[in-house]
PDB file of C-alpha atoms in Angstrom:
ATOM      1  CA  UNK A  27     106.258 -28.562 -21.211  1.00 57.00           C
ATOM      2  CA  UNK A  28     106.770 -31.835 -23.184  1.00 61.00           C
ATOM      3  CA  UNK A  29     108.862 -29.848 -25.306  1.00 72.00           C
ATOM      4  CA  UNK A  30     110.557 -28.500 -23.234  1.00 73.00           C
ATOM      5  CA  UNK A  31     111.289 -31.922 -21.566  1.00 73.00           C
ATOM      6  CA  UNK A  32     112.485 -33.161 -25.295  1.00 84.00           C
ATOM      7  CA  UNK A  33     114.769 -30.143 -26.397  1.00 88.00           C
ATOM      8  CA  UNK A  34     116.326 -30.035 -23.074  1.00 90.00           C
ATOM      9  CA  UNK A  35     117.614 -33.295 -22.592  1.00 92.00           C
ATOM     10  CA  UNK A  36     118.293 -33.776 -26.868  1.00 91.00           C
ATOM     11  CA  UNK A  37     120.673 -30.736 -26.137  1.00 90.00           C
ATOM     12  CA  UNK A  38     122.458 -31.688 -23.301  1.00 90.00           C
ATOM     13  CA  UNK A  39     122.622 -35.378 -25.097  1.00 91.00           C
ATOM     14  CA  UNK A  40     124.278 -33.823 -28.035  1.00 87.00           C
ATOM     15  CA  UNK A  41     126.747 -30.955 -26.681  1.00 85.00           C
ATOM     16  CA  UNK A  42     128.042 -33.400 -24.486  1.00 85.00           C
ATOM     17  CA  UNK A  43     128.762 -36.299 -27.080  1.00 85.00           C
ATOM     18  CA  UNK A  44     131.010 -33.826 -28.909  1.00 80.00           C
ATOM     19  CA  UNK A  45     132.509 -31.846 -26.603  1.00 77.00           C
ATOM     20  CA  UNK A  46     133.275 -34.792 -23.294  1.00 78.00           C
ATOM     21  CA  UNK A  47     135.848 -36.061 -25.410  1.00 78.00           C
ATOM     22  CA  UNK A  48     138.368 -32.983 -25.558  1.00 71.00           C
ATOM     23  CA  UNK A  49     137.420 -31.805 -21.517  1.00 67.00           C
ATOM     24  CA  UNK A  50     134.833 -29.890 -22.300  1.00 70.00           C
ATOM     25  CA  UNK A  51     131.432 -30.215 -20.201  1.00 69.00           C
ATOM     26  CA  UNK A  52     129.049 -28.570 -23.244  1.00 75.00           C
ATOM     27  CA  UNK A  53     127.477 -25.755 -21.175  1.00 79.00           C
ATOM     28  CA  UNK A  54     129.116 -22.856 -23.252  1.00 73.00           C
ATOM     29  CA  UNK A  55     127.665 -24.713 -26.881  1.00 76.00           C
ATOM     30  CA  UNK A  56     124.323 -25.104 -24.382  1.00 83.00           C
ATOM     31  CA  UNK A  57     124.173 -21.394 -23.986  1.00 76.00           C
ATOM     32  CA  UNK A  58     122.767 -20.326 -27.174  1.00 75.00           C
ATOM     33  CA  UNK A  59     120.167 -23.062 -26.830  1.00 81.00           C
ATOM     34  CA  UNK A  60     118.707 -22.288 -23.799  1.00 83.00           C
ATOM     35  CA  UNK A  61     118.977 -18.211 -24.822  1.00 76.00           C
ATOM     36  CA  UNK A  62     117.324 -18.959 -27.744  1.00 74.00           C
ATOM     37  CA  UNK A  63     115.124 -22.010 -28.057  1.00 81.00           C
ATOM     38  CA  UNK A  64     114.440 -22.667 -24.751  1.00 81.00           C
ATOM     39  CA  UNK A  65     113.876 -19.016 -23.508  1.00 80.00           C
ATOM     40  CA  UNK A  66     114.941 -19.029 -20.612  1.00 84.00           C
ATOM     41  CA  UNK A  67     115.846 -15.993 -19.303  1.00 79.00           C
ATOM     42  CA  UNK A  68     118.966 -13.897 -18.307  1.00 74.00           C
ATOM     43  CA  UNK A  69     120.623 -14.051 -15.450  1.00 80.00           C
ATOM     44  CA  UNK A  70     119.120 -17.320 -14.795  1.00 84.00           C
ATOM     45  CA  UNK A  71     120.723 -19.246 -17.979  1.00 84.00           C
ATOM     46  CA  UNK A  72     124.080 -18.920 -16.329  1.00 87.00           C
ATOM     47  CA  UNK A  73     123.222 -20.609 -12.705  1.00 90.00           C
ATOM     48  CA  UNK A  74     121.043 -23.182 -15.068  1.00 91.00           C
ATOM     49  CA  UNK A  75     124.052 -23.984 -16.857  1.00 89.00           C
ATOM     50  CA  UNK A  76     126.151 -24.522 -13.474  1.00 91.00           C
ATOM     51  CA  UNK A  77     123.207 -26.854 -12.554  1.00 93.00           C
ATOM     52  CA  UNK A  78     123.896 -28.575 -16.257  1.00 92.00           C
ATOM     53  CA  UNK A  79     127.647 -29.264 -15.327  1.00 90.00           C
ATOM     54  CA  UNK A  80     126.740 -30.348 -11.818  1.00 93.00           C
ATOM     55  CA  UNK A  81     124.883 -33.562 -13.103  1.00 92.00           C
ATOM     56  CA  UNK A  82     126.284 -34.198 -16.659  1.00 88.00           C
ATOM     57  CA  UNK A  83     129.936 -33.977 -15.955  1.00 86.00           C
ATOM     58  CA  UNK A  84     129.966 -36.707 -13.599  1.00 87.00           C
ATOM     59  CA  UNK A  85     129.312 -39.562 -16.348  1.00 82.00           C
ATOM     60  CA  UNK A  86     132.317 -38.244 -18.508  1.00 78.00           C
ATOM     61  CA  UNK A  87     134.241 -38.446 -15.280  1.00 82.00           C
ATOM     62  CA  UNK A  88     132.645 -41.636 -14.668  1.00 80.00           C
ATOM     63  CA  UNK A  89     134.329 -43.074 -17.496  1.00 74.00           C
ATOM     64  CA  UNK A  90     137.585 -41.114 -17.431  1.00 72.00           C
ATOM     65  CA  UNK A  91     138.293 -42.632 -14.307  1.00 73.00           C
ATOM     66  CA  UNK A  92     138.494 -46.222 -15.367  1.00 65.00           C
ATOM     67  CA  UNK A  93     141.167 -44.559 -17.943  1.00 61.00           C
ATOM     68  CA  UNK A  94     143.555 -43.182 -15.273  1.00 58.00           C
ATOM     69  CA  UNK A  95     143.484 -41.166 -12.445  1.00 61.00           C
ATOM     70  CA  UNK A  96     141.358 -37.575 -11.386  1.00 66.00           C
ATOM     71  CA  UNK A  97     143.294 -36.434  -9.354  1.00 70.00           C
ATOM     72  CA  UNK A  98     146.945 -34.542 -10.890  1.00 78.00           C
ATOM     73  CA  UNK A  99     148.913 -31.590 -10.285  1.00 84.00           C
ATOM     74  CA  UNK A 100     147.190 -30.093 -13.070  1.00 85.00           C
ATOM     75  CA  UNK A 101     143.912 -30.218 -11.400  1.00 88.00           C
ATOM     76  CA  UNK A 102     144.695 -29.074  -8.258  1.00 90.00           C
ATOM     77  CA  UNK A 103     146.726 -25.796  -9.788  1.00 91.00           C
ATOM     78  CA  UNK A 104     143.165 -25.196 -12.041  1.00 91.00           C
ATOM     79  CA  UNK A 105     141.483 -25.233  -9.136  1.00 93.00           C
ATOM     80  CA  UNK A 106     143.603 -22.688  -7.100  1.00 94.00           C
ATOM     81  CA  UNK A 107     142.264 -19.945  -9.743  1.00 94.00           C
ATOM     82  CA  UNK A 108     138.885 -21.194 -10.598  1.00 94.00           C
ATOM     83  CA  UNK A 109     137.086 -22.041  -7.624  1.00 94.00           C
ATOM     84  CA  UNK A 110     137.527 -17.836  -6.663  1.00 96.00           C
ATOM     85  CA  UNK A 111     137.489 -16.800 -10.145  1.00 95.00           C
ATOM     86  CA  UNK A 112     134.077 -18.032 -10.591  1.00 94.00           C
ATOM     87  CA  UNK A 113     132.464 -16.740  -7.051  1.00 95.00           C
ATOM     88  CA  UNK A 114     133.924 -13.081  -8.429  1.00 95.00           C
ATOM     89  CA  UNK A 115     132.502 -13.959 -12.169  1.00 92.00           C
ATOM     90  CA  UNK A 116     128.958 -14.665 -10.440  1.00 92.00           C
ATOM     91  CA  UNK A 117     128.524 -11.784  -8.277  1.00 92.00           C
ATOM     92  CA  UNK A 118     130.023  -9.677 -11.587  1.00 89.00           C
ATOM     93  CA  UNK A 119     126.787 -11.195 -13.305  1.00 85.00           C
ATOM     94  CA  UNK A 120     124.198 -10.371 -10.806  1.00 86.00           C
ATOM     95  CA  UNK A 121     125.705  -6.860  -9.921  1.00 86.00           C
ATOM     96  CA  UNK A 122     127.332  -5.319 -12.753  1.00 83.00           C
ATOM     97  CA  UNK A 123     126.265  -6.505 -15.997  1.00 76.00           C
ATOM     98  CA  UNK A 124     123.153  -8.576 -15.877  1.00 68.00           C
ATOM     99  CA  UNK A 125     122.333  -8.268 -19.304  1.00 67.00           C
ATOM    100  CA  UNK A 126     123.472 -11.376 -21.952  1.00 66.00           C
ATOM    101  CA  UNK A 127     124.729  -9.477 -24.840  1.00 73.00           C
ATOM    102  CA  UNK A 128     128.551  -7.740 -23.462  1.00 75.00           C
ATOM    103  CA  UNK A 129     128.616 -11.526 -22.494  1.00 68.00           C
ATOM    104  CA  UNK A 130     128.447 -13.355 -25.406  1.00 74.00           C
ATOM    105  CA  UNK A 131     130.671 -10.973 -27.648  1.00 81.00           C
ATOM    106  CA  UNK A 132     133.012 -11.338 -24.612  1.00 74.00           C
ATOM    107  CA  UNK A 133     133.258 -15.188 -24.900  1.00 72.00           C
ATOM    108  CA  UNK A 134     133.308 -14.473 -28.336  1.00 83.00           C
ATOM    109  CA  UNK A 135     136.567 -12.411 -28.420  1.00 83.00           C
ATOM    110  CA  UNK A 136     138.287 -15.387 -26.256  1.00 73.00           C
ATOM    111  CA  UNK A 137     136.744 -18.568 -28.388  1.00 77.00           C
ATOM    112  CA  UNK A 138     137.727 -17.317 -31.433  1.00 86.00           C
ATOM    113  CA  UNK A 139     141.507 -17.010 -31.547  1.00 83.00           C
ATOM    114  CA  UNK A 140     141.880 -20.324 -29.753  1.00 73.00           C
ATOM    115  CA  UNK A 141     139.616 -22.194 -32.210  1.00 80.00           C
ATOM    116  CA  UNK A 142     141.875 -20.542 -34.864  1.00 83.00           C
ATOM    117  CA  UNK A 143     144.975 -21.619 -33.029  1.00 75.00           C
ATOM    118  CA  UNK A 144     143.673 -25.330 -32.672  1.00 70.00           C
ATOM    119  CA  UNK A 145     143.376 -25.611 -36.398  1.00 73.00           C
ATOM    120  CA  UNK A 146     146.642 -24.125 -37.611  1.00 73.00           C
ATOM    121  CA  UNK A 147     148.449 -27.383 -35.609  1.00 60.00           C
ATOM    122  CA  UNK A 148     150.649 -25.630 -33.602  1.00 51.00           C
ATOM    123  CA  UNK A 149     152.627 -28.093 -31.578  1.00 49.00           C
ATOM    124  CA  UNK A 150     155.540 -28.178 -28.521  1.00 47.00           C
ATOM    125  CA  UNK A 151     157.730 -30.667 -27.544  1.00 40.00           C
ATOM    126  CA  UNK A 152     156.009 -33.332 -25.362  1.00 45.00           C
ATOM    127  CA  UNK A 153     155.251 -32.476 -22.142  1.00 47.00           C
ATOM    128  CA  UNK A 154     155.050 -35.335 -18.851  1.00 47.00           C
ATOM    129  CA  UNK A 155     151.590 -36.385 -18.363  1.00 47.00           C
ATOM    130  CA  UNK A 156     151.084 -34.415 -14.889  1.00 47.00           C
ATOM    131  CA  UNK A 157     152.644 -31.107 -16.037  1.00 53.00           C
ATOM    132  CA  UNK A 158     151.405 -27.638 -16.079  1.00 61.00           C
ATOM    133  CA  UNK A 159     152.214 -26.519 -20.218  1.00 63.00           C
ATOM    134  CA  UNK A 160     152.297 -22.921 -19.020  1.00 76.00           C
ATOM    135  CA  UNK A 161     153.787 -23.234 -15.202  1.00 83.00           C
ATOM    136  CA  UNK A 162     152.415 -23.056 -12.350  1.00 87.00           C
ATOM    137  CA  UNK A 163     151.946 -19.304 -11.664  1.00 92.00           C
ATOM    138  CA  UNK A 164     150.788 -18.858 -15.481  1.00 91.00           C
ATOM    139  CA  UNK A 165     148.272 -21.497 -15.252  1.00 89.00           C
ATOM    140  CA  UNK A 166     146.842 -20.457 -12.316  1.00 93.00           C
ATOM    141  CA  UNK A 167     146.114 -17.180 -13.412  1.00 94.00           C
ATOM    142  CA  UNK A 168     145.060 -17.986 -16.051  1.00 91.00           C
ATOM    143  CA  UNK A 169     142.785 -20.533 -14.472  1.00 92.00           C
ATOM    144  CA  UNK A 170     141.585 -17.355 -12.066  1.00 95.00           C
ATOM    145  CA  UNK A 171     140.154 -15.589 -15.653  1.00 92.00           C
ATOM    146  CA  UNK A 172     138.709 -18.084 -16.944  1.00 88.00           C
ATOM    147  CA  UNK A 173     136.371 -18.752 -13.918  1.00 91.00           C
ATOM    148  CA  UNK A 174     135.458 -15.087 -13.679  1.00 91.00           C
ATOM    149  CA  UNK A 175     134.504 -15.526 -17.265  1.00 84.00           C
ATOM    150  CA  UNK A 176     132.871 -19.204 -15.736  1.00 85.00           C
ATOM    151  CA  UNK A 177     130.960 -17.723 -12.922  1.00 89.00           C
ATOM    152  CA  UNK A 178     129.639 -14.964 -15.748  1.00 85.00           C
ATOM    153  CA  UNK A 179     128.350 -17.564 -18.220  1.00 79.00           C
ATOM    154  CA  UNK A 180     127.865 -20.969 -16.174  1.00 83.00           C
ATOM    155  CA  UNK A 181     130.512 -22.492 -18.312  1.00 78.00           C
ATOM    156  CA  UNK A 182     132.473 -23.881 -15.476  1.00 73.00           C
ATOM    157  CA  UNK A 183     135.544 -23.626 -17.219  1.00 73.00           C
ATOM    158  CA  UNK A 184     136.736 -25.972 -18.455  1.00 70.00           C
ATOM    159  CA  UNK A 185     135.414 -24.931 -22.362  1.00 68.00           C
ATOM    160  CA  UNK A 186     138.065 -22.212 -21.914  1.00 75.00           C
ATOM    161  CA  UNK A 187     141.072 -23.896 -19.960  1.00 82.00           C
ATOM    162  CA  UNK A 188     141.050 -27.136 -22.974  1.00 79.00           C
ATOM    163  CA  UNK A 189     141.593 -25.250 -25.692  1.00 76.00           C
ATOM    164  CA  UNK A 190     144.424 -23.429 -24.388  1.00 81.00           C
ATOM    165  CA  UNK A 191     146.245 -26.230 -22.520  1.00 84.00           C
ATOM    166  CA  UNK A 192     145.685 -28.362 -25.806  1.00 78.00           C
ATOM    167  CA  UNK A 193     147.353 -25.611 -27.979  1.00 75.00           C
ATOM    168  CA  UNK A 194     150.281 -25.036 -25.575  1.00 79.00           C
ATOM    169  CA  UNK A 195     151.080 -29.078 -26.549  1.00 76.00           C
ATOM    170  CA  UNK A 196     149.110 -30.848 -23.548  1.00 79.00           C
ATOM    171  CA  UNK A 197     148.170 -34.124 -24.729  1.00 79.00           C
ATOM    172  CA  UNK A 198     144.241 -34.352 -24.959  1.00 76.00           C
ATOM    173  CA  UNK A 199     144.204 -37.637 -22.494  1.00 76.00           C
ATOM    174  CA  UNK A 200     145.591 -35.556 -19.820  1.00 79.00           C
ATOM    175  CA  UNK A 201     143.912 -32.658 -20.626  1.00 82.00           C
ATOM    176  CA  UNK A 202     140.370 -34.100 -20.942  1.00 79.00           C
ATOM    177  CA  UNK A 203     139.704 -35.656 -17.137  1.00 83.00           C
ATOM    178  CA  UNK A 204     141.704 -32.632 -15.508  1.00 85.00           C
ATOM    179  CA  UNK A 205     139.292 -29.891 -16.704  1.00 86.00           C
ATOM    180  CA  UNK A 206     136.105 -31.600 -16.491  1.00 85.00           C
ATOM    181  CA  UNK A 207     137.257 -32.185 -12.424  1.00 88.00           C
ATOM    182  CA  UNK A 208     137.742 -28.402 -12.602  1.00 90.00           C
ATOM    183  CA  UNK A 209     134.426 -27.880 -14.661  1.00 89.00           C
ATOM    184  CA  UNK A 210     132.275 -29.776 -11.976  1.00 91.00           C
ATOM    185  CA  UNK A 211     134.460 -28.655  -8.723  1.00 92.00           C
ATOM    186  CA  UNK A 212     133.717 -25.516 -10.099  1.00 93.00           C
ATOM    187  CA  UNK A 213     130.382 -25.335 -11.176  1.00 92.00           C
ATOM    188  CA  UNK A 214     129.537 -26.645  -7.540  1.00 94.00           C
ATOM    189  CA  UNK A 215     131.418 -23.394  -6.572  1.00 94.00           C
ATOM    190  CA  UNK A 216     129.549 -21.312  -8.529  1.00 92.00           C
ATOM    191  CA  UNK A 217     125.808 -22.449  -8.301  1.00 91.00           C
ATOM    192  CA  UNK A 218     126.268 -22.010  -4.173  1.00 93.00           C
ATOM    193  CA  UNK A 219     127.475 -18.613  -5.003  1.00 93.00           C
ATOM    194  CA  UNK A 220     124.193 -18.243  -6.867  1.00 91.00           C
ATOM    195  CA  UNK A 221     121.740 -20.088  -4.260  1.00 89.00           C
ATOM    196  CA  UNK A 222     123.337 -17.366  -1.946  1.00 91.00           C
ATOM    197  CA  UNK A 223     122.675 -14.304  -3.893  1.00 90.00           C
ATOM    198  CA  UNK A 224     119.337 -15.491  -4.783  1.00 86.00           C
ATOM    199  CA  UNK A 225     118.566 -14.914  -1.279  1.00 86.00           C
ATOM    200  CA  UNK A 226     120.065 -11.529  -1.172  1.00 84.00           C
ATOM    201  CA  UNK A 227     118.793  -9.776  -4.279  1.00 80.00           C
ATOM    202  CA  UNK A 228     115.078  -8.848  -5.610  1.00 73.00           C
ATOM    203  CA  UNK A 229     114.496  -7.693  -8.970  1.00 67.00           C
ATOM    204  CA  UNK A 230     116.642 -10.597 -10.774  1.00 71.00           C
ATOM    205  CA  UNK A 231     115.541 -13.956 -11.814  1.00 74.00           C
ATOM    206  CA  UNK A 232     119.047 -15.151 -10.316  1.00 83.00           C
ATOM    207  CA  UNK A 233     117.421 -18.973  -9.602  1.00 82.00           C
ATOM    208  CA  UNK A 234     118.890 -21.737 -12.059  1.00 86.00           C
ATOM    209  CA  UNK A 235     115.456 -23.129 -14.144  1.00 87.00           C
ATOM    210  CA  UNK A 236     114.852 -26.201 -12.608  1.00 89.00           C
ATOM    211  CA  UNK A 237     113.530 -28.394 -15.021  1.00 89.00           C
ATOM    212  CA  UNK A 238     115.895 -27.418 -17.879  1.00 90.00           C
ATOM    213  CA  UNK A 239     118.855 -27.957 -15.870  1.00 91.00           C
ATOM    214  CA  UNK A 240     118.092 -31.218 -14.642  1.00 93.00           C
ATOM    215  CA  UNK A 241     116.806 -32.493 -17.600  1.00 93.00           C
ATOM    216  CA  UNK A 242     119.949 -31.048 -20.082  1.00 92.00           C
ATOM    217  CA  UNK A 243     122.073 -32.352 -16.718  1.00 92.00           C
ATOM    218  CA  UNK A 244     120.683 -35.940 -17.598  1.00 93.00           C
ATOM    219  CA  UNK A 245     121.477 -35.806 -21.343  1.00 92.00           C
ATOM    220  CA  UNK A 246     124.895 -34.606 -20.658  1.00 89.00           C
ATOM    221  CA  UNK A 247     125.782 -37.363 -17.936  1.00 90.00           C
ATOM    222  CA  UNK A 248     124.679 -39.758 -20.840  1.00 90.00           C
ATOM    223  CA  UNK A 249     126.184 -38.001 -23.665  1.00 89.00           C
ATOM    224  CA  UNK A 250     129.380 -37.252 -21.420  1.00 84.00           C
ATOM    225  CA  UNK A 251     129.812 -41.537 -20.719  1.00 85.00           C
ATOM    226  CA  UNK A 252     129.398 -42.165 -24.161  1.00 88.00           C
ATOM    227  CA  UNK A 253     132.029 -39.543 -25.486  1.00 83.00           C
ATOM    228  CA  UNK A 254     134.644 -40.082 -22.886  1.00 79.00           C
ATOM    229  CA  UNK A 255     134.602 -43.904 -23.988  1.00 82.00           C
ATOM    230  CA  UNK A 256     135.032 -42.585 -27.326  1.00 82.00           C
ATOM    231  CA  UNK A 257     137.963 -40.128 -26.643  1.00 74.00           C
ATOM    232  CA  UNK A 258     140.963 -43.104 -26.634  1.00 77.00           C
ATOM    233  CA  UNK A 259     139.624 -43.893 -30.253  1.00 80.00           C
ATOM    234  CA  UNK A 260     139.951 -40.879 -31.604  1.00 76.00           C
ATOM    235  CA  UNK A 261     143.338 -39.646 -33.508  1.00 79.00           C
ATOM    236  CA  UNK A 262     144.739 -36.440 -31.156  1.00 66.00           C
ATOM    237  CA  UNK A 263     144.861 -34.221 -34.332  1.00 75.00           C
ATOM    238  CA  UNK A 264     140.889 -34.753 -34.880  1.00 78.00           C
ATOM    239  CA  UNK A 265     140.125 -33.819 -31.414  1.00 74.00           C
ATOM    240  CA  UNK A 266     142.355 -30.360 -31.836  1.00 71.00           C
ATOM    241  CA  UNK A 267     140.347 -30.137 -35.045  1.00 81.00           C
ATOM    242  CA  UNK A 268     136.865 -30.519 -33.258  1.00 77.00           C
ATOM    243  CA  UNK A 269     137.900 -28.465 -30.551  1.00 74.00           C
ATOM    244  CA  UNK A 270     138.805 -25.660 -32.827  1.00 81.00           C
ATOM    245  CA  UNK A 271     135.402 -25.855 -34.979  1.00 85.00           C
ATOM    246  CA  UNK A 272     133.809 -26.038 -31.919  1.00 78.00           C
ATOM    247  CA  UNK A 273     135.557 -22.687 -30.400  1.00 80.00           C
ATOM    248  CA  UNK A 274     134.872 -20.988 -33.519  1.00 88.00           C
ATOM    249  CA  UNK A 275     131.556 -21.826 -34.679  1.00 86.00           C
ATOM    250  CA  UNK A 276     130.528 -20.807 -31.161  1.00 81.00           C
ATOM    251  CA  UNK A 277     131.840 -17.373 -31.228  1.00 86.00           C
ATOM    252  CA  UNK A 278     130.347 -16.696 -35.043  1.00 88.00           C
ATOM    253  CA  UNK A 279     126.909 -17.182 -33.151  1.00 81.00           C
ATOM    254  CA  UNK A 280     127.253 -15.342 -29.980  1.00 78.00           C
ATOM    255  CA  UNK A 281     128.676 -12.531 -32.094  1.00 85.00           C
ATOM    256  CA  UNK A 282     125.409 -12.711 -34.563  1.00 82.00           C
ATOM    257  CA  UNK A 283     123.261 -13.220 -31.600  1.00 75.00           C
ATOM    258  CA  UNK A 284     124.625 -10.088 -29.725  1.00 75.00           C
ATOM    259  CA  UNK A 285     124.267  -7.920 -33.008  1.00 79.00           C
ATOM    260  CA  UNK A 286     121.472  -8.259 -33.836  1.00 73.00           C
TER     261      UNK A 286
END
């Protein structure tokens, strides 16, 4: 159990350092962990990663909101296509495929093009700090895909909208705040979806695992302060360039982990 305790919050401390500030909450670099090291088992790693977003994403937002404000056109139109992308995504996941492997070479297939994108630099014209890169009705559905894929894999989000509102020319300052509001709107979305299914199913381990949620939760809402303050510091082009590694690396191990 200790070790547990130890690995769980390390992890969240860590993914959430790096990833808080581009917009991303950690939980799709968590995933592997908990698969992995911390064993815990599927279905149950995606509610457990909902239950990471719910109580780490708050201290990036924390922080982002002495920056400027939450709330922006580009959050609301995010959350138009999340919030029932990821209630499909979850019952997808208990119903249809709850095995992790067609997952992970999914998220694969999506992570890896945009981390390859982020590093070749593309760039647009600049865009007003409140706009939708792609417009409104792209955004949205695009928004609606990603939180099936969310709702699937506890990821909230927001670790697939960033990368491709960064590479369309969003700036990373307006970026950043808007999808972590739509990672933890979101994830709140989802892990009711999951409390409710839990009640409805037998057979499944569909329950989040308490302890390593909480405790990952805690290292992200301290790893997620720490790396927002961080984010004005940073030069854009090294964020698009951490971003990218992270996208990539990410997909190179859900690939080897699904293989093997």
């Amino acid at each position: 159990m200790s070790d547990l305790v130890l690995l769980s919050f390390v992890a969240g401390l860590a993914v959430a350092l790096v990833t808080a500030p581009v917009g991303v909450s950690g939980a799709v670099f968590l995933l592997p962990i908990q698969i992995s090291v911390l064993q815990i088992p599927s279905p149950a790693v995606t509610p457990t990663n909902l239950l990471f977003n719910i109580v780490a994403v708050p201290g990036a937002l924390a922080r982002y909101r002495s920056q400027a404000t939450l709330h922006s056109a580009l959050t609301a139109t995010m959350l138009i296509g999340t919030i029932p992308g990821v209630v499909f995504g979850a019952c997808v996941r208990v119903f249809l495929i709850p095995g992790p492997d067609v997952f992970r070479l999914l998220v694969a297939g999506f992570l890896l093009p945009l981390g390859i994108w982020l590093f070749l630099g593309r760039r647009r014209l600049p865009r007003a700090p409140h706009a939708t890169p792609l417009g409104r009705n792209l955004t949205i559905a695009i928004a609606f895909t990603v939180g099936v894929i969310g709702g699937i894999y506890g990821i909230g989000g927001g670790s697939l909208l960033s990368p491709i509102l960064v590479g369309y020319g969003a700036p990373v300052a307006t970026v950043a705040p808007a999808t972590l509001v739509c990672t933890f709107v979101t994830s709140v979305a989802g892990a009711a979806t999951y409390a409710i299914l839990a009640l409805v199913t037998s057979g499944l381990q569909v329950a989040p695992h308490w302890t390593a949620g909480l405790l990952a939760g805690t290292g992200g809402l301290a790893g997620g302060y720490l790396g927002a303050r961080l984010q004005p510091r940073l030069p854009e082009a090294a964020l698009r360039a951490t971003l990218g590694a992270l996208a990539v690396v990410t997909a190179v191990l859900y690939v080897v982990d699904a293989l093997r």
